[in-house]
Amino acid sequence: LLIKTQPTTIQYTIMPGKTPIPAHPSGETMKAVCFSKFGKDPKEVLSVQTTPKPSVSNPNEVLIRIHAAAINPIDKLRVEGGLKMVMPEEYDTPVLGYDVSGVVEQVGDDVTTFKSGDEVYVRLGKCKYGALAEYVVAEADAMGAKPSNISFSEAAAVPLAGLTALQALRRGGVTKGSKVFIAGGAGGVGSLAIQIAKTMLGASHVTTTASPGAGTELCKKLGADEVIDYRSQDFGEVLKGKDFDMAFDTCNEAGRMGGLLKEGGSIISISGNPTIEAISGMSSSSPPMILRFFLWLGRNSKAEKAAASKNGKWEYIFMSPNGKDLNDIATHLKSGAIKAQIDTEAASLDEFQVAVDKLWSGRSKGKCVIKVCD
């Protein structure tokens, strides 16, 4: 059963004190999935609304006609208000989503890498609005060229998860011959991390965790050499003393990973409480004192101790939008060596709730995607 919603015109009174979405110079509008307040129930918080269409206002910007968008766990966290101290909302009516694929409609005066008609994909960073909309403006240097032999939905499934996996594995020192442990191999990030570790970075061995059945079979298909059933096995015990070069923590389990590292190995986390250093790296200004205090209180001392037990390092990272990295990944998408894994695809923006429900359930294997136009 597909859930249909009707666009409604917003009244810009939803988040008091925030800036209204700027009007289009010609008054043009578009359809977008927005949230008007923070909340746990997406059916009460998210809706299809009519908002101003974005426009190119800076020389390095590109206007994209969106064909497909994808959602990620960070979207759930954002809607629930979990990021409001770290990443305050700019507008009173935020548009959901970060992952986009589409066609270039207009470029700024300084953009030389893209032209009107180019097919692109991007993880939105410093952007106007969000991914679940008919149009978005993105910075050119964050964008990659979409391989022509994959669909827009497949392309939209890659940016955030692919960039996160690639940057984390590189940060952890994964190179040719490395032995890597990746937690949660059937998830959006994990499923790409397995492929990137083996195909792009040349890891000789990848072990991961997954549920029995479909999750395990997916990980094996993607190239995992060993899959631990997380429901019946403790990976910390099973893999103790196995001398992994790097452990990639996607599930807030870094504190249990020390025993599987080799001497001097590394643990890279993208889940759990971030560090002051990770937050500071997201902007040019230092985090407010109150935020620094809470980050210090919530610091992951178990992860620090786990890495220290092998004279290694533990680090929390945030993904950084990067067009060059997307183009590196695109080479392997084009060859078929890396494939996006789509769990759920909503047929249109009006039916976005289909994808949202699956992501919010925590049971998706691969990515949840929304088609915006053909």
mmCIF file with all atom_site columns, N, CA, C and O in Angstrom, residues 288-317:
data_model
loop_
_atom_site.group_PDB
_atom_site.id
_atom_site.type_symbol
_atom_site.label_atom_id
_atom_site.label_alt_id
_atom_site.label_comp_id
_atom_site.label_asym_id
_atom_site.label_entity_id
_atom_site.label_seq_id
_atom_site.pdbx_PDB_ins_code
_atom_site.Cartn_x
_atom_site.Cartn_y
_atom_site.Cartn_z
_atom_site.occupancy
_atom_site.B_iso_or_equiv
_atom_site.pdbx_formal_charge
_atom_site.auth_seq_id
_atom_site.auth_comp_id
_atom_site.auth_asym_id
_atom_site.auth_atom_id
_atom_site.pdbx_PDB_model_num
ATOM 1   N N  . PRO A 1 288 ? 30.613 25.602 20.990 1.00 0.00 ? 288 PRO A N  1
ATOM 2   C CA . PRO A 1 288 ? 30.285 26.355 22.207 1.00 0.00 ? 288 PRO A CA 1
ATOM 3   C C  . PRO A 1 288 ? 30.717 25.590 23.458 1.00 0.00 ? 288 PRO A C  1
ATOM 4   O O  . PRO A 1 288 ? 30.765 24.361 23.466 1.00 0.00 ? 288 PRO A O  1
ATOM 5   N N  . MET A 1 289 ? 31.014 26.327 24.507 1.00 0.00 ? 289 MET A N  1
ATOM 6   C CA . MET A 1 289 ? 31.509 25.710 25.743 1.00 0.00 ? 289 MET A CA 1
ATOM 7   C C  . MET A 1 289 ? 30.545 24.671 26.297 1.00 0.00 ? 289 MET A C  1
ATOM 8   O O  . MET A 1 289 ? 30.960 23.605 26.752 1.00 0.00 ? 289 MET A O  1
ATOM 9   N N  . ILE A 1 290 ? 29.233 24.945 26.236 1.00 0.00 ? 290 ILE A N  1
ATOM 10  C CA . ILE A 1 290 ? 28.258 23.993 26.761 1.00 0.00 ? 290 ILE A CA 1
ATOM 11  C C  . ILE A 1 290 ? 28.276 22.696 25.975 1.00 0.00 ? 290 ILE A C  1
ATOM 12  O O  . ILE A 1 290 ? 28.182 21.600 26.537 1.00 0.00 ? 290 ILE A O  1
ATOM 13  N N  . LEU A 1 291 ? 28.459 22.796 24.650 1.00 0.00 ? 291 LEU A N  1
ATOM 14  C CA . LEU A 1 291 ? 28.545 21.593 23.827 1.00 0.00 ? 291 LEU A CA 1
ATOM 15  C C  . LEU A 1 291 ? 29.837 20.844 24.119 1.00 0.00 ? 291 LEU A C  1
ATOM 16  O O  . LEU A 1 291 ? 29.842 19.605 24.205 1.00 0.00 ? 291 LEU A O  1
ATOM 17  N N  . ARG A 1 292 ? 30.938 21.565 24.274 1.00 0.00 ? 292 ARG A N  1
ATOM 18  C CA . ARG A 1 292 ? 32.213 20.917 24.602 1.00 0.00 ? 292 ARG A CA 1
ATOM 19  C C  . ARG A 1 292 ? 32.101 20.156 25.924 1.00 0.00 ? 292 ARG A C  1
ATOM 20  O O  . ARG A 1 292 ? 32.646 19.058 26.070 1.00 0.00 ? 292 ARG A O  1
ATOM 21  N N  . PHE A 1 293 ? 31.381 20.750 26.874 1.00 0.00 ? 293 PHE A N  1
ATOM 22  C CA . PHE A 1 293 ? 31.218 20.100 28.170 1.00 0.00 ? 293 PHE A CA 1
ATOM 23  C C  . PHE A 1 293 ? 30.461 18.782 28.036 1.00 0.00 ? 293 PHE A C  1
ATOM 24  O O  . PHE A 1 293 ? 30.876 17.755 28.586 1.00 0.00 ? 293 PHE A O  1
ATOM 25  N N  . PHE A 1 294 ? 29.354 18.797 27.278 1.00 0.00 ? 294 PHE A N  1
ATOM 26  C CA . PHE A 1 294 ? 28.569 17.571 27.106 1.00 0.00 ? 294 PHE A CA 1
ATOM 27  C C  . PHE A 1 294 ? 29.337 16.521 26.298 1.00 0.00 ? 294 PHE A C  1
ATOM 28  O O  . PHE A 1 294 ? 29.225 15.324 26.569 1.00 0.00 ? 294 PHE A O  1
ATOM 29  N N  . LEU A 1 295 ? 30.108 16.967 25.321 1.00 0.00 ? 295 LEU A N  1
ATOM 30  C CA . LEU A 1 295 ? 30.932 16.023 24.561 1.00 0.00 ? 295 LEU A CA 1
ATOM 31  C C  . LEU A 1 295 ? 31.988 15.383 25.456 1.00 0.00 ? 295 LEU A C  1
ATOM 32  O O  . LEU A 1 295 ? 32.284 14.184 25.339 1.00 0.00 ? 295 LEU A O  1
ATOM 33  N N  . TRP A 1 296 ? 32.540 16.186 26.363 1.00 0.00 ? 296 TRP A N  1
ATOM 34  C CA . TRP A 1 296 ? 33.536 15.642 27.286 1.00 0.00 ? 296 TRP A CA 1
ATOM 35  C C  . TRP A 1 296 ? 32.892 14.627 28.231 1.00 0.00 ? 296 TRP A C  1
ATOM 36  O O  . TRP A 1 296 ? 33.456 13.550 28.485 1.00 0.00 ? 296 TRP A O  1
ATOM 37  N N  . LEU A 1 297 ? 31.704 14.958 28.720 1.00 0.00 ? 297 LEU A N  1
ATOM 38  C CA . LEU A 1 297 ? 31.009 14.019 29.610 1.00 0.00 ? 297 LEU A CA 1
ATOM 39  C C  . LEU A 1 297 ? 30.683 12.712 28.889 1.00 0.00 ? 297 LEU A C  1
ATOM 40  O O  . LEU A 1 297 ? 30.722 11.635 29.493 1.00 0.00 ? 297 LEU A O  1
ATOM 41  N N  . GLY A 1 298 ? 30.328 12.797 27.609 1.00 0.00 ? 298 GLY A N  1
ATOM 42  C CA . GLY A 1 298 ? 29.909 11.619 26.863 1.00 0.00 ? 298 GLY A CA 1
ATOM 43  C C  . GLY A 1 298 ? 31.015 10.969 26.060 1.00 0.00 ? 298 GLY A C  1
ATOM 44  O O  . GLY A 1 298 ? 30.744 10.127 25.199 1.00 0.00 ? 298 GLY A O  1
ATOM 45  N N  . ARG A 1 299 ? 32.262 11.346 26.318 1.00 0.00 ? 299 ARG A N  1
ATOM 46  C CA . ARG A 1 299 ? 33.366 10.821 25.515 1.00 0.00 ? 299 ARG A CA 1
ATOM 47  C C  . ARG A 1 299 ? 33.427 9.290  25.624 1.00 0.00 ? 299 ARG A C  1
ATOM 48  O O  . ARG A 1 299 ? 33.087 8.707  26.664 1.00 0.00 ? 299 ARG A O  1
ATOM 49  N N  . ASN A 1 300 ? 33.881 8.659  24.589 1.00 0.00 ? 300 ASN A N  1
ATOM 50  C CA . ASN A 1 300 ? 33.902 7.197  24.501 1.00 0.00 ? 300 ASN A CA 1
ATOM 51  C C  . ASN A 1 300 ? 35.218 6.669  25.075 1.00 0.00 ? 300 ASN A C  1
ATOM 52  O O  . ASN A 1 300 ? 36.137 6.299  24.347 1.00 0.00 ? 300 ASN A O  1
ATOM 53  N N  . SER A 1 301 ? 35.296 6.642  26.393 1.00 0.00 ? 301 SER A N  1
ATOM 54  C CA . SER A 1 301 ? 36.532 6.193  27.040 1.00 0.00 ? 301 SER A CA 1
ATOM 55  C C  . SER A 1 301 ? 36.804 4.713  26.777 1.00 0.00 ? 301 SER A C  1
ATOM 56  O O  . SER A 1 301 ? 37.964 4.287  26.729 1.00 0.00 ? 301 SER A O  1
ATOM 57  N N  . LYS A 1 302 ? 35.745 3.924  26.577 1.00 0.00 ? 302 LYS A N  1
ATOM 58  C CA . LYS A 1 302 ? 35.932 2.498  26.283 1.00 0.00 ? 302 LYS A CA 1
ATOM 59  C C  . LYS A 1 302 ? 36.629 2.317  24.939 1.00 0.00 ? 302 LYS A C  1
ATOM 60  O O  . LYS A 1 302 ? 37.491 1.448  24.787 1.00 0.00 ? 302 LYS A O  1
ATOM 61  N N  . ALA A 1 303 ? 36.264 3.143  23.959 1.00 0.00 ? 303 ALA A N  1
ATOM 62  C CA . ALA A 1 303 ? 36.921 3.066  22.656 1.00 0.00 ? 303 ALA A CA 1
ATOM 63  C C  . ALA A 1 303 ? 38.378 3.486  22.758 1.00 0.00 ? 303 ALA A C  1
ATOM 64  O O  . ALA A 1 303 ? 39.267 2.863  22.156 1.00 0.00 ? 303 ALA A O  1
ATOM 65  N N  . GLU A 1 304 ? 38.626 4.547  23.515 1.00 0.00 ? 304 GLU A N  1
ATOM 66  C CA . GLU A 1 304 ? 40.007 5.011  23.697 1.00 0.00 ? 304 GLU A CA 1
ATOM 67  C C  . GLU A 1 304 ? 40.862 3.922  24.336 1.00 0.00 ? 304 GLU A C  1
ATOM 68  O O  . GLU A 1 304 ? 41.994 3.661  23.913 1.00 0.00 ? 304 GLU A O  1
ATOM 69  N N  . LYS A 1 305 ? 40.321 3.266  25.373 1.00 0.00 ? 305 LYS A N  1
ATOM 70  C CA . LYS A 1 305 ? 41.055 2.209  26.061 1.00 0.00 ? 305 LYS A CA 1
ATOM 71  C C  . LYS A 1 305 ? 41.263 0.983  25.157 1.00 0.00 ? 305 LYS A C  1
ATOM 72  O O  . LYS A 1 305 ? 42.305 0.329  25.215 1.00 0.00 ? 305 LYS A O  1
ATOM 73  N N  . ALA A 1 306 ? 40.237 0.681  24.345 1.00 0.00 ? 306 ALA A N  1
ATOM 74  C CA . ALA A 1 306 ? 40.346 -0.478 23.458 1.00 0.00 ? 306 ALA A CA 1
ATOM 75  C C  . ALA A 1 306 ? 41.508 -0.310 22.486 1.00 0.00 ? 306 ALA A C  1
ATOM 76  O O  . ALA A 1 306 ? 42.313 -1.237 22.288 1.00 0.00 ? 306 ALA A O  1
ATOM 77  N N  . ALA A 1 307 ? 41.625 0.869  21.875 1.00 0.00 ? 307 ALA A N  1
ATOM 78  C CA . ALA A 1 307 ? 42.725 1.115  20.943 1.00 0.00 ? 307 ALA A CA 1
ATOM 79  C C  . ALA A 1 307 ? 44.062 1.180  21.676 1.00 0.00 ? 307 ALA A C  1
ATOM 80  O O  . ALA A 1 307 ? 45.069 0.646  21.199 1.00 0.00 ? 307 ALA A O  1
ATOM 81  N N  . ALA A 1 308 ? 44.066 1.815  22.841 1.00 0.00 ? 308 ALA A N  1
ATOM 82  C CA . ALA A 1 308 ? 45.307 1.961  23.604 1.00 0.00 ? 308 ALA A CA 1
ATOM 83  C C  . ALA A 1 308 ? 45.863 0.611  24.051 1.00 0.00 ? 308 ALA A C  1
ATOM 84  O O  . ALA A 1 308 ? 47.078 0.449  24.220 1.00 0.00 ? 308 ALA A O  1
ATOM 85  N N  . SER A 1 309 ? 44.984 -0.362 24.220 1.00 0.00 ? 309 SER A N  1
ATOM 86  C CA . SER A 1 309 ? 45.436 -1.683 24.659 1.00 0.00 ? 309 SER A CA 1
ATOM 87  C C  . SER A 1 309 ? 46.361 -2.340 23.646 1.00 0.00 ? 309 SER A C  1
ATOM 88  O O  . SER A 1 309 ? 47.108 -3.265 23.984 1.00 0.00 ? 309 SER A O  1
ATOM 89  N N  . LYS A 1 310 ? 46.301 -1.882 22.391 1.00 0.00 ? 310 LYS A N  1
ATOM 90  C CA . LYS A 1 310 ? 47.190 -2.388 21.351 1.00 0.00 ? 310 LYS A CA 1
ATOM 91  C C  . LYS A 1 310 ? 48.103 -1.281 20.819 1.00 0.00 ? 310 LYS A C  1
ATOM 92  O O  . LYS A 1 310 ? 48.622 -1.389 19.715 1.00 0.00 ? 310 LYS A O  1
ATOM 93  N N  . ASN A 1 311 ? 48.276 -0.239 21.645 1.00 0.00 ? 311 ASN A N  1
ATOM 94  C CA . ASN A 1 311 ? 49.103 0.904  21.236 1.00 0.00 ? 311 ASN A CA 1
ATOM 95  C C  . ASN A 1 311 ? 48.661 1.469  19.889 1.00 0.00 ? 311 ASN A C  1
ATOM 96  O O  . ASN A 1 311 ? 49.488 1.906  19.082 1.00 0.00 ? 311 ASN A O  1
ATOM 97  N N  . GLY A 1 312 ? 47.363 1.418  19.684 1.00 0.00 ? 312 GLY A N  1
ATOM 98  C CA . GLY A 1 312 ? 46.807 1.919  18.431 1.00 0.00 ? 312 GLY A CA 1
ATOM 99  C C  . GLY A 1 312 ? 46.074 3.229  18.633 1.00 0.00 ? 312 GLY A C  1
ATOM 100 O O  . GLY A 1 312 ? 46.230 3.908  19.660 1.00 0.00 ? 312 GLY A O  1
ATOM 101 N N  . LYS A 1 313 ? 45.243 3.593  17.666 1.00 0.00 ? 313 LYS A N  1
ATOM 102 C CA . LYS A 1 313 ? 44.504 4.850  17.762 1.00 0.00 ? 313 LYS A CA 1
ATOM 103 C C  . LYS A 1 313 ? 43.020 4.597  17.563 1.00 0.00 ? 313 LYS A C  1
ATOM 104 O O  . LYS A 1 313 ? 42.613 3.692  16.823 1.00 0.00 ? 313 LYS A O  1
ATOM 105 N N  . TRP A 1 314 ? 42.230 5.387  18.249 1.00 0.00 ? 314 TRP A N  1
ATOM 106 C CA . TRP A 1 314 ? 40.790 5.438  17.991 1.00 0.00 ? 314 TRP A CA 1
ATOM 107 C C  . TRP A 1 314 ? 40.445 6.857  17.587 1.00 0.00 ? 314 TRP A C  1
ATOM 108 O O  . TRP A 1 314 ? 40.932 7.821  18.174 1.00 0.00 ? 314 TRP A O  1
ATOM 109 N N  . GLU A 1 315 ? 39.608 6.966  16.554 1.00 0.00 ? 315 GLU A N  1
ATOM 110 C CA . GLU A 1 315 ? 39.228 8.291  16.068 1.00 0.00 ? 315 GLU A CA 1
ATOM 111 C C  . GLU A 1 315 ? 37.784 8.270  15.606 1.00 0.00 ? 315 GLU A C  1
ATOM 112 O O  . GLU A 1 315 ? 37.324 7.292  15.008 1.00 0.00 ? 315 GLU A O  1
ATOM 113 N N  . TYR A 1 316 ? 37.077 9.329  15.902 1.00 0.00 ? 316 TYR A N  1
ATOM 114 C CA . TYR A 1 316 ? 35.713 9.519  15.400 1.00 0.00 ? 316 TYR A CA 1
ATOM 115 C C  . TYR A 1 316 ? 35.800 10.497 14.238 1.00 0.00 ? 316 TYR A C  1
ATOM 116 O O  . TYR A 1 316 ? 36.448 11.542 14.336 1.00 0.00 ? 316 TYR A O  1
ATOM 117 N N  . ILE A 1 317 ? 35.152 10.168 13.108 1.00 0.00 ? 317 ILE A N  1
ATOM 118 C CA . ILE A 1 317 ? 35.205 11.069 11.963 1.00 0.00 ? 317 ILE A CA 1
ATOM 119 C C  . ILE A 1 317 ? 33.808 11.385 11.437 1.00 0.00 ? 317 ILE A C  1
ATOM 120 O O  . ILE A 1 317 ? 32.868 10.598 11.601 1.00 0.00 ? 317 ILE A O  1
#
